[in-house]
Amino acid sequence: REKDDKYKTWMPKFLMAKEDKDQRKSSDDVERNIFKFKKSNAEKSKKMEKEEKLFRETFMYDKEINVINTATAECSVPSKRRVDLPVTAGEQLDVIDVTEGNAVICRNSEGRYGYVLVEHLNFR
C-alpha cells in the first residue's frame, strides 16, 4: 500500500485517471478560451487593413509603408482637418513619411494615419 501511495504522488498529470483530474479542478476554475485571443487579433488586423486602405485612398499614397522613425507626442492636439491625426500627450507614433513643410505622416497604435506637425513630436 505504501508503495502505491508514493507512486501516485509523483505520477505525471497526463497519466492520472480522469476522475482524479476532475477532483483537482475547483468549481471556480474557468477553462481558458484560446480562440478568444485569436479572434480579437484577427479583428484588429482587419481594422488595420481597413485603416491602411482608407489612408492610401485619402493621401493617394502608393509607396510601400515603412516606419522611418518612432516619435512621442509632446502635447495633445485635436485634428482640425480630416487628414490630421489627433494625438494625445505621451502617445507613441510611427513616422511613415516626411512631407514638404513642417508635417510628417504618422501612424498611431490603433493603425490610424494622418499628418502631425514636427513641433508636436519628440524624436528619440
mmCIF file of C-alpha atoms in Angstrom, residues 29-114:
data_model
loop_
_atom_site.group_PDB
_atom_site.id
_atom_site.type_symbol
_atom_site.label_atom_id
_atom_site.label_comp_id
_atom_site.label_asym_id
_atom_site.label_seq_id
_atom_site.Cartn_x
_atom_site.Cartn_y
_atom_site.Cartn_z
ATOM 1 C CA ASP A 29 -11.844 27.475 -12.320
ATOM 2 C CA VAL A 30 -12.926 28.669 -15.722
ATOM 3 C CA GLU A 31 -11.391 26.958 -18.689
ATOM 4 C CA ARG A 32 -9.316 29.232 -20.887
ATOM 5 C CA ASN A 33 -10.684 30.094 -24.252
ATOM 6 C CA ILE A 34 -7.662 30.033 -26.544
ATOM 7 C CA PHE A 35 -9.726 31.158 -29.505
ATOM 8 C CA LYS A 36 -10.707 34.445 -27.867
ATOM 9 C CA PHE A 37 -7.196 35.880 -28.318
ATOM 10 C CA LYS A 38 -7.049 34.843 -31.938
ATOM 11 C CA LYS A 39 -10.454 36.389 -32.626
ATOM 12 C CA SER A 40 -9.502 39.781 -31.195
ATOM 13 C CA ASN A 41 -6.173 39.641 -33.025
ATOM 14 C CA ALA A 42 -7.968 38.897 -36.297
ATOM 15 C CA GLU A 43 -10.398 41.757 -35.717
ATOM 16 C CA LYS A 44 -7.517 44.109 -35.003
ATOM 17 C CA SER A 45 -5.639 43.145 -38.154
ATOM 18 C CA LYS A 46 -8.829 43.552 -40.195
ATOM 19 C CA LYS A 47 -9.302 47.048 -38.752
ATOM 20 C CA MET A 48 -5.649 47.886 -39.516
ATOM 21 C CA GLU A 49 -6.121 46.793 -43.138
ATOM 22 C CA LYS A 50 -9.234 48.973 -43.400
ATOM 23 C CA GLU A 51 -7.360 51.982 -41.979
ATOM 24 C CA GLU A 52 -4.467 51.394 -44.397
ATOM 25 C CA LYS A 53 -6.842 51.225 -47.369
ATOM 26 C CA LEU A 54 -8.548 54.465 -46.252
ATOM 27 C CA PHE A 55 -5.124 56.105 -45.818
ATOM 28 C CA ARG A 56 -3.999 55.083 -49.316
ATOM 29 C CA GLU A 57 -7.203 56.460 -50.860
ATOM 30 C CA THR A 58 -7.192 59.721 -48.900
ATOM 31 C CA PHE A 59 -3.496 60.526 -49.289
ATOM 32 C CA MET A 60 -3.119 58.896 -52.741
ATOM 33 C CA TYR A 61 -0.159 57.025 -51.241
ATOM 34 C CA ASP A 62 1.122 54.249 -53.492
ATOM 35 C CA LYS A 63 4.557 53.660 -51.932
ATOM 36 C CA GLU A 64 5.327 50.829 -49.544
ATOM 37 C CA ILE A 65 4.581 51.734 -45.932
ATOM 38 C CA ASN A 66 7.848 51.678 -43.980
ATOM 39 C CA VAL A 67 8.433 53.029 -40.492
ATOM 40 C CA ILE A 68 11.227 55.596 -40.751
ATOM 41 C CA ASN A 69 11.344 56.535 -37.083
ATOM 42 C CA THR A 70 9.300 56.487 -33.888
ATOM 43 C CA ALA A 71 8.290 59.599 -32.017
ATOM 44 C CA THR A 72 6.422 60.570 -28.867
ATOM 45 C CA ALA A 73 3.748 63.234 -28.881
ATOM 46 C CA GLU A 74 4.714 66.095 -26.556
ATOM 47 C CA CYS A 75 1.212 67.520 -26.187
ATOM 48 C CA SER A 76 -2.383 66.667 -27.019
ATOM 49 C CA VAL A 77 -3.550 68.069 -30.335
ATOM 50 C CA PRO A 78 -7.052 67.598 -31.772
ATOM 51 C CA SER A 79 -7.398 67.179 -35.519
ATOM 52 C CA LYS A 80 -8.512 70.306 -37.382
ATOM 53 C CA ARG A 81 -8.801 68.642 -40.780
ATOM 54 C CA ARG A 82 -9.786 65.159 -41.845
ATOM 55 C CA VAL A 83 -6.206 64.346 -42.851
ATOM 56 C CA ASP A 84 -4.732 65.403 -39.492
ATOM 57 C CA LEU A 85 -4.074 62.738 -36.876
ATOM 58 C CA PRO A 86 -5.360 63.599 -33.387
ATOM 59 C CA VAL A 87 -2.670 62.815 -30.793
ATOM 60 C CA THR A 88 -2.533 62.701 -27.014
ATOM 61 C CA ALA A 89 0.459 63.625 -24.880
ATOM 62 C CA GLY A 90 2.888 60.718 -24.480
ATOM 63 C CA GLU A 91 1.432 58.689 -27.335
ATOM 64 C CA GLN A 92 3.886 56.612 -29.408
ATOM 65 C CA LEU A 93 3.716 57.271 -33.157
ATOM 66 C CA ASP A 94 5.393 55.610 -36.132
ATOM 67 C CA VAL A 95 6.721 58.114 -38.664
ATOM 68 C CA ILE A 96 5.853 56.789 -42.122
ATOM 69 C CA ASP A 97 6.867 59.589 -44.469
ATOM 70 C CA VAL A 98 8.285 63.118 -44.462
ATOM 71 C CA THR A 99 6.389 65.750 -46.417
ATOM 72 C CA GLU A 100 7.191 69.225 -47.604
ATOM 73 C CA GLY A 101 6.841 71.777 -44.836
ATOM 74 C CA ASN A 102 6.757 71.033 -41.131
ATOM 75 C CA ALA A 103 4.419 67.997 -41.111
ATOM 76 C CA VAL A 104 5.091 64.263 -41.223
ATOM 77 C CA ILE A 105 2.762 61.350 -41.926
ATOM 78 C CA CYS A 106 2.384 59.231 -38.793
ATOM 79 C CA ARG A 107 0.553 56.099 -37.677
ATOM 80 C CA ASN A 108 -0.739 55.641 -34.131
ATOM 81 C CA SER A 109 -1.143 52.401 -32.149
ATOM 82 C CA GLU A 110 -4.719 51.966 -33.416
ATOM 83 C CA GLY A 111 -3.498 51.961 -37.025
ATOM 84 C CA ARG A 112 -4.846 55.400 -37.962
ATOM 85 C CA TYR A 113 -2.769 57.594 -40.272
ATOM 86 C CA GLY A 114 -2.513 61.348 -40.627
#
